[in-house]
Amino acid sequence: MTHYAMRDCTQARELFFGRGQLPRDLIDDAILASWVRCAEMNKQAEQAVVFDGHTDARTRDLLAANQALIEHFGAALRKFGPAFQQSGFHPVLTDAQSIIIASRPASSSDCDELQRALALGTDMSEQAIGTAAMNCALAVQRPVQVVGREHYFELNGNFQCAAAPVFGPEGRMLGAINLTKRIIGPEAGALSLAEGFASAIEHDMLARVPGACLLRVSWSRDDRHSHAVAAFGTDGQLLGMTQDARRFLNPFDAPIALLSFDRVFEQRFGIARDMMSHSRSAIPMRLRSGLLVYIENISVPRSAESASEPVSGRDGVQASGAAFGDGVFSAALPVAAKALRKGLAVLLRGETGVGKEVVATQLHAATCASAAPRVAINCAAIPETLIESELFGYAEGTYTGGRKGGSPGRIEEANGGTLFLDEIGDMPLPLQARLLRVLDSREVTRLGESKARKVSFNLICATHQDLAAMTAQGRFRADLYYRIAAYTLHIPPLRSRAQRAQLFDKLVLECGHAAGLSGDALDVLCRYAWPGNVREAINVLRRATLLCDESRPLGRQDILEALDSGASGMTPPPVSQAAESEHTLDELEATAITEALRRCDGHVGQTADLLGISRSTLQRRMRGNAALREARDHTRGR
């Protein structure tokens, strides 16, 4: 250890060599054990030291056998090169038998002397040179520093060295990194440098494992310097780890073939990987031991996705089943992205709260450059008198008090990017005609002027309504409907998503509760009807995490209290029944709102909060549906 290296070992040598006593607590145990072994080999402290090398043929065989390890040494050396400049330290790599297989000349005046002593093929074992840092580190499998007269042979007392063992991904010791220089004074940073160098080699080995997902493990979110790195396969199988990571993930040295992400952490691998893909920093994750750590994906394995989850790296869309809780829907996302690239409009259909805007955002990210604009307009939230100028813009002088020079509309602002028209079913008929002209001509004309401006954008529309039925009733233009529905993507309600359990796992982590969900809590969530869909689920989980100790998983009672209705909202229909329902979206939405009104005793504000929608949106739905108004009045009068 470093503090031993700072001691004057004169007393230790007097006890050991003069009196034949063991100087315990005066020097590092690893050094003392080496002295004992050297004495058992009948070596004399005063004898000459010969740095002997293998024959050229034997050295060539050693280098060939360790070619991969030597390449990793070179990669780490490029990273740590500046640390050795003017330091006087001579870095070498030995194999597991203490034979030097790679080195780099130091840049000080000691360079020639050290290079002769530490040439390729030189035997640095205790048998050859007595006690030295590299053979001690290999013997005890931990970093060791040996300074001056801590070396067994007196003639080595002019040098100091620090060494750290290097382990392969599977945990087998492959060799050691050793730093040597002529002694001037003990170098307090040498041992740390040797450890960092060895960790860099281990990291480089993991980074070259084909298809591996590299995770950095640390105790805090902001620790970007942790050397604890583990490699996992696409199925979550542990492929290898650095020695620092082994202290986190495998403290009892279980065979690596028996370890997987799910056996080490409480969370499932697919969910955790999906969480990391959506986070810019490390995410909290609880070990099976109960300890909370932070993990971060430091690889770029866009192709390393689970074979059980539909993925399209080619189309750039996050398409794991866990992302949306439904593998069939997720598999359709890349097709929607392809449609946008070919100039087709995409129509998103689904109940309120299912995540239409989230899907639109992902499609935009997958089909446009990062700097391209994404313009979103909620057609139901803008007054009918203002929506025309909002969409198309206006010329100077069109309105009293209007902006000098006029104003571009949102369609113009979307040029080169994506225009997202939410609640397209609420767009007034006259504006539908103008929008159709823009889509056909790819030109937009501001109100109050005749100049047409060229525009080019991807169009994504969304609605909770049945536009086909509205078209048949004359409430929506047929020509516009067929234009915007070139590719229609139905987003299923949360209650019918086949993989909603994975989605709940993902959502609770996004809410910052690293302990996750208990099995009972997950059962409650999966059986609940979710009239407010994903928005409601997020609100419920946020409330539940406020009431729960962050050190334990959310339980059944936590969820029921957050739902604030006991089991009254529970419904256990199989997923297949919900998926095969022949009800229209309007009918399903009306049923969900009616149920929410009943649970909130007709209170509109509370109902809107429960559903995860705005009060104005709920009131607009109720104005257009007499049955909903009746349900509100009935529940108020109970």
XYZ file of C-alpha atoms in Angstrom, residues 135-555:
421
model
C 5.775 -9.763 -9.353
C 4.194 -8.737 -6.030
C 1.096 -7.411 -7.814
C 0.764 -10.662 -9.754
C 1.203 -12.703 -6.574
C -1.498 -10.909 -4.553
C -3.629 -9.791 -7.534
C -3.816 -6.157 -6.429
C -1.816 -2.939 -6.994
C 1.504 -2.740 -5.134
C 4.179 -0.048 -4.835
C 7.791 -0.890 -3.936
C 10.186 1.950 -3.116
C 13.975 1.850 -2.640
C 15.160 -0.645 -0.039
C 11.781 -2.373 0.027
C 13.255 -4.332 -2.894
C 14.795 -7.584 -1.662
C 18.145 -7.019 -3.365
C 20.175 -4.059 -2.126
C 21.300 -3.232 -5.670
C 17.689 -2.510 -6.636
C 17.420 0.067 -3.858
C 18.018 2.904 -6.317
C 14.664 2.323 -8.001
C 10.992 2.643 -7.197
C 8.158 0.916 -9.012
C 4.373 0.711 -8.938
C 2.340 -2.052 -10.568
C -1.267 -3.138 -11.054
C -2.549 -6.462 -12.406
C -4.555 -6.599 -15.640
C -7.585 -8.887 -15.829
C -9.412 -10.143 -18.894
C -13.173 -9.645 -19.368
C -13.909 -13.036 -17.837
C -11.794 -12.297 -14.732
C -8.594 -14.211 -15.568
C -5.361 -12.381 -14.695
C -3.414 -11.743 -17.903
C -0.418 -9.744 -16.711
C 0.558 -6.488 -15.037
C 1.347 -2.857 -15.771
C 4.575 -1.691 -14.129
C 6.023 1.820 -13.807
C 9.710 2.121 -12.853
C 12.053 5.091 -12.338
C 15.237 5.928 -10.457
C 14.389 6.892 -6.895
C 14.280 10.566 -5.993
C 11.459 10.468 -3.488
C 8.366 8.291 -3.199
C 5.879 9.177 -5.944
C 2.465 9.405 -4.294
C 0.644 9.359 -7.644
C 2.462 6.411 -9.194
C 0.185 3.704 -7.811
C -2.941 5.549 -8.944
C -1.434 5.981 -12.407
C -0.654 2.267 -12.648
C -4.200 1.383 -11.562
C -5.687 3.784 -14.108
C -3.477 2.374 -16.872
C -4.533 -1.196 -16.047
C -8.211 -0.180 -15.959
C -7.858 1.499 -19.359
C -6.537 -1.761 -20.827
C -9.437 -3.694 -19.309
C -11.878 -1.122 -20.687
C -10.361 -1.348 -24.159
C -10.738 -5.132 -24.104
C -14.433 -4.798 -23.237
C -14.990 -2.158 -25.916
C -13.859 -4.637 -28.564
C -16.280 -7.380 -27.536
C -18.550 -7.740 -30.625
C -22.070 -6.416 -30.097
C -21.510 -5.591 -26.428
C -23.427 -2.939 -24.530
C -20.908 -1.223 -22.230
C -22.251 0.102 -18.945
C -20.333 2.294 -16.512
C -21.319 1.701 -12.882
C -20.776 4.327 -10.180
C -22.056 5.447 -6.807
C -23.183 8.880 -7.999
C -24.907 10.227 -11.098
C -22.102 12.642 -11.972
C -19.133 10.260 -11.614
C -17.755 10.112 -15.166
C -14.356 8.795 -14.028
C -15.398 5.426 -12.650
C -13.360 2.504 -14.010
C -16.182 0.080 -13.205
C -17.331 -1.006 -16.675
C -19.293 -4.123 -17.632
C -20.193 -5.568 -21.040
C -23.600 -7.155 -21.635
C -24.843 -9.049 -24.668
C -28.084 -8.309 -26.491
C -29.862 -10.818 -24.251
C -28.521 -9.263 -21.049
C -25.883 -11.966 -20.491
C -22.792 -10.616 -18.737
C -19.873 -10.933 -21.173
C -17.144 -9.378 -19.084
C -16.194 -6.578 -16.719
C -13.276 -4.619 -15.375
C -11.840 -5.477 -11.983
C -13.454 -2.359 -10.493
C -16.842 -3.455 -11.836
C -16.341 -6.887 -10.290
C -16.392 -5.267 -6.848
C -19.843 -3.872 -7.662
C -21.388 -6.732 -9.573
C -19.622 -9.936 -8.572
C -18.041 -9.568 -5.123
C -18.228 -13.324 -4.463
C -16.529 -14.311 -7.747
C -19.390 -16.345 -9.177
C -18.652 -17.881 -12.617
C -19.336 -15.188 -15.186
C -21.366 -17.603 -17.311
C -23.958 -17.688 -14.527
C -24.401 -13.919 -14.387
C -26.780 -11.709 -16.340
C -28.131 -8.184 -15.950
C -31.375 -9.471 -14.447
C -29.466 -11.533 -11.854
C -27.277 -8.606 -10.837
C -29.853 -5.796 -10.907
C -33.481 -5.714 -9.789
C -34.606 -4.278 -13.144
C -34.972 -6.150 -16.432
C -32.271 -5.526 -19.042
C -34.575 -4.414 -21.864
C -36.263 -1.823 -19.654
C -32.979 -0.486 -18.294
C -31.464 -0.215 -21.770
C -34.529 1.638 -23.000
C -34.304 4.015 -20.034
C -30.650 4.761 -20.748
C -31.415 5.484 -24.398
C -33.785 8.252 -23.267
C -31.464 9.745 -20.626
C -28.551 12.121 -21.068
C -27.000 11.083 -17.758
C -26.581 7.999 -15.614
C -29.794 6.469 -14.294
C -30.358 5.017 -10.807
C -30.494 1.231 -10.610
C -30.761 -1.023 -7.577
C -28.556 -4.087 -7.222
C -30.033 -7.370 -6.023
C -28.160 -6.712 -2.784
C -30.340 -3.640 -2.256
C -27.596 -1.066 -2.894
C -28.423 1.836 -5.200
C -25.909 2.571 -7.970
C -25.956 4.574 -11.205
C -25.435 3.066 -14.640
C -24.714 4.726 -17.969
C -24.430 3.279 -21.463
C -21.009 4.387 -22.723
C -21.072 2.365 -25.941
C -22.773 3.210 -29.218
C -24.356 -0.130 -30.089
C -27.281 1.046 -32.200
C -27.490 -2.434 -33.689
C -27.215 -4.215 -30.364
C -30.904 -4.554 -29.676
C -32.751 -7.486 -28.201
C -33.862 -10.041 -30.754
C -37.171 -10.281 -28.928
C -37.963 -6.616 -29.479
C -38.777 -5.189 -32.932
C -36.138 -2.663 -33.958
C -35.312 -0.631 -37.009
C -31.950 1.025 -36.669
C -32.107 1.689 -40.387
C -35.061 4.034 -39.969
C -33.742 5.566 -36.765
C -36.920 5.012 -34.744
C -36.886 3.803 -31.147
C -39.018 0.733 -31.660
C -38.642 -1.495 -28.638
C -41.806 -3.022 -27.279
C -40.917 -1.596 -23.868
C -40.949 1.957 -25.211
C -44.717 1.919 -25.832
C -45.837 -1.302 -24.193
C -46.923 -2.913 -27.447
C -44.578 -4.726 -29.819
C -47.007 -4.725 -32.760
C -47.418 -0.950 -32.606
C -43.678 -0.432 -32.107
C -42.941 -2.498 -35.206
C -45.134 -0.137 -37.254
C -43.144 2.969 -36.292
C -40.304 2.426 -38.801
C -42.907 2.031 -41.562
C -44.418 5.388 -40.591
C -40.958 6.968 -40.708
C -40.414 5.501 -44.165
C -43.746 6.959 -45.301
C -42.700 10.432 -44.130
C -39.412 10.171 -46.000
C -41.323 9.372 -49.174
C -43.426 12.518 -48.786
C -46.567 10.846 -47.439
C -48.531 12.344 -44.563
C -48.991 10.255 -41.414
C -52.197 10.242 -39.374
C -51.994 9.199 -35.719
C -55.246 7.893 -34.245
C -55.849 7.133 -30.599
C -57.713 8.056 -27.467
C -56.820 11.099 -25.415
C -53.628 10.559 -23.436
C -52.186 7.634 -25.416
C -49.053 9.578 -26.376
C -49.716 10.905 -29.875
C -47.358 13.836 -29.396
C -44.612 11.531 -28.105
C -44.934 9.411 -31.244
C -44.894 12.518 -33.436
C -41.716 13.715 -31.723
C -39.982 10.383 -32.336
C -41.016 10.351 -35.984
C -39.684 13.886 -36.404
C -36.358 12.946 -34.807
C -36.093 9.889 -37.063
C -36.788 11.713 -40.323
C -35.326 15.220 -39.943
C -31.961 16.736 -39.128
C -31.397 17.648 -35.487
C -31.625 21.375 -36.259
C -34.806 21.051 -38.347
C -37.881 22.795 -36.913
C -40.727 20.850 -35.354
C -43.876 22.962 -35.213
C -46.853 21.644 -33.241
C -50.352 23.135 -33.375
C -53.340 21.993 -31.346
C -56.258 22.799 -33.611
C -58.708 22.391 -30.736
C -56.904 24.811 -28.434
C -56.847 27.855 -30.754
C -60.028 29.949 -31.107
C -61.619 29.634 -34.539
C -61.161 33.377 -35.127
C -57.392 33.122 -34.673
C -56.459 29.764 -36.138
C -56.263 31.025 -39.736
C -53.648 33.694 -38.978
C -51.866 31.264 -36.670
C -51.488 28.734 -39.475
C -50.931 30.937 -42.505
C -49.537 34.161 -41.066
C -50.502 37.684 -42.086
C -49.113 40.666 -43.968
C -48.382 44.040 -42.419
C -51.550 46.086 -41.995
C -53.882 43.095 -42.043
C -54.789 43.549 -38.387
C -54.946 46.625 -36.206
C -52.072 46.290 -33.790
C -50.496 43.534 -35.869
C -46.745 43.035 -35.964
C -44.751 45.433 -38.113
C -43.699 43.646 -41.272
C -46.371 41.022 -40.725
C -45.877 37.590 -39.259
C -45.098 34.173 -40.749
C -47.572 31.439 -39.934
C -46.766 28.164 -38.264
C -46.766 26.427 -41.652
C -43.954 28.700 -42.832
C -42.062 28.103 -39.611
C -42.196 24.360 -40.267
C -40.364 24.723 -43.593
C -37.558 22.156 -43.734
C -38.902 20.204 -40.777
C -42.138 18.746 -39.445
C -45.623 20.226 -39.063
C -47.658 18.425 -36.402
C -51.386 19.193 -36.442
C -52.908 17.784 -33.273
C -56.699 17.364 -33.022
C -57.015 17.865 -36.787
C -60.675 16.839 -36.521
C -61.449 20.167 -34.823
C -60.142 22.265 -37.726
C -62.937 24.416 -39.243
C -64.079 23.355 -42.739
C -62.989 26.617 -44.478
C -59.461 26.171 -43.154
C -59.428 22.564 -44.288
C -59.762 23.808 -47.872
C -56.852 26.232 -47.446
C -54.687 23.547 -45.860
C -55.426 21.195 -48.743
C -54.252 23.835 -51.238
C -50.995 24.226 -49.306
C -50.427 20.479 -49.330
C -51.130 20.226 -53.050
C -49.129 23.275 -54.173
C -46.465 23.292 -51.451
C -46.976 27.044 -51.269
C -48.418 29.220 -48.515
C -49.876 32.708 -48.834
C -50.154 34.979 -45.821
C -53.445 36.686 -45.044
C -53.620 40.100 -46.678
C -51.083 39.499 -49.435
C -50.887 37.670 -52.750
C -47.268 36.506 -52.652
C -46.930 32.726 -52.420
C -43.991 31.273 -50.506
C -42.584 27.823 -51.202
C -42.642 25.419 -48.248
C -41.512 21.851 -47.735
C -42.254 19.866 -44.605
C -43.270 16.478 -43.267
C -46.900 16.416 -42.159
C -48.082 14.475 -39.122
C -51.690 14.812 -37.997
C -53.359 13.374 -34.914
C -56.915 12.883 -33.744
C -59.015 11.022 -31.196
C -62.008 11.168 -33.538
C -63.203 8.849 -36.308
C -62.395 11.013 -39.330
C -63.838 8.480 -41.757
C -67.215 8.737 -40.018
C -66.933 12.521 -39.887
C -66.211 12.546 -43.622
C -69.335 10.477 -44.307
C -71.328 12.957 -42.203
C -69.910 15.957 -44.076
C -68.079 17.261 -41.008
C -64.629 16.732 -42.534
C -63.478 17.180 -46.122
C -63.042 13.852 -47.885
C -60.232 15.127 -50.123
C -58.258 16.379 -47.123
C -58.916 13.173 -45.212
C -57.443 11.009 -47.961
C -54.508 13.417 -48.240
C -53.553 13.353 -44.554
C -54.328 9.653 -44.021
C -51.843 8.361 -46.597
C -50.442 6.241 -43.770
C -52.561 5.777 -40.639
C -51.025 4.627 -37.383
C -53.405 3.558 -34.628
C -51.970 4.017 -31.124
C -53.673 1.459 -28.883
C -55.103 2.484 -25.502
C -52.970 1.583 -22.535
C -55.413 -1.056 -21.276
C -54.993 -3.137 -24.462
C -51.203 -2.955 -24.867
C -49.749 -6.439 -24.714
C -46.471 -5.353 -23.095
C -47.852 -2.702 -20.770
C -46.048 -4.317 -17.817
C -42.724 -3.341 -19.403
C -44.057 0.152 -20.022
C -44.977 0.535 -16.339
C -41.456 -0.585 -15.394
C -40.062 2.087 -17.695
C -42.406 4.822 -16.470
C -41.669 4.271 -12.788
C -37.943 4.665 -13.494
C -38.651 7.853 -15.431
C -40.463 9.086 -12.329
C -37.160 8.693 -10.464
C -38.057 5.641 -8.372
C -35.087 3.339 -8.936
C -36.474 0.613 -6.674
C -39.126 -0.107 -9.311
C -42.399 -1.974 -8.811
C -43.336 -5.013 -6.779
C -45.177 -7.863 -8.477
C -48.418 -6.963 -6.669
C -48.149 -3.334 -7.740
C -47.543 -4.370 -11.337
C -50.621 -6.596 -11.196
C -52.771 -3.660 -10.024
C -51.438 -1.446 -12.792
C -52.004 -4.073 -15.490
C -55.607 -4.751 -14.407
C -56.670 -1.121 -14.101
C -58.788 0.342 -16.950
C -56.707 3.555 -17.421
C -59.386 5.886 -18.831
C -56.722 8.603 -19.063
C -54.206 6.259 -20.695
C -50.482 7.001 -20.383
C -50.977 10.529 -19.029
C -53.046 9.170 -16.177
C -50.526 6.387 -15.542
C -47.693 8.902 -15.235
C -49.693 11.021 -12.793
C -50.591 7.979 -10.685
C -46.983 6.783 -10.537
C -45.755 10.256 -9.614
C -48.247 10.421 -6.754
C -47.280 6.929 -5.629
C -43.566 7.772 -5.520
C -44.306 10.761 -3.296
C -45.891 8.456 -0.718
C -43.321 5.656 -0.901
C -39.887 5.300 0.668
C -37.476 5.469 -2.273
C -35.490 2.544 -0.890
C -38.280 0.010 -1.524
C -40.311 -0.946 -4.607
C -43.776 0.545 -4.997
C -46.318 -1.858 -3.525
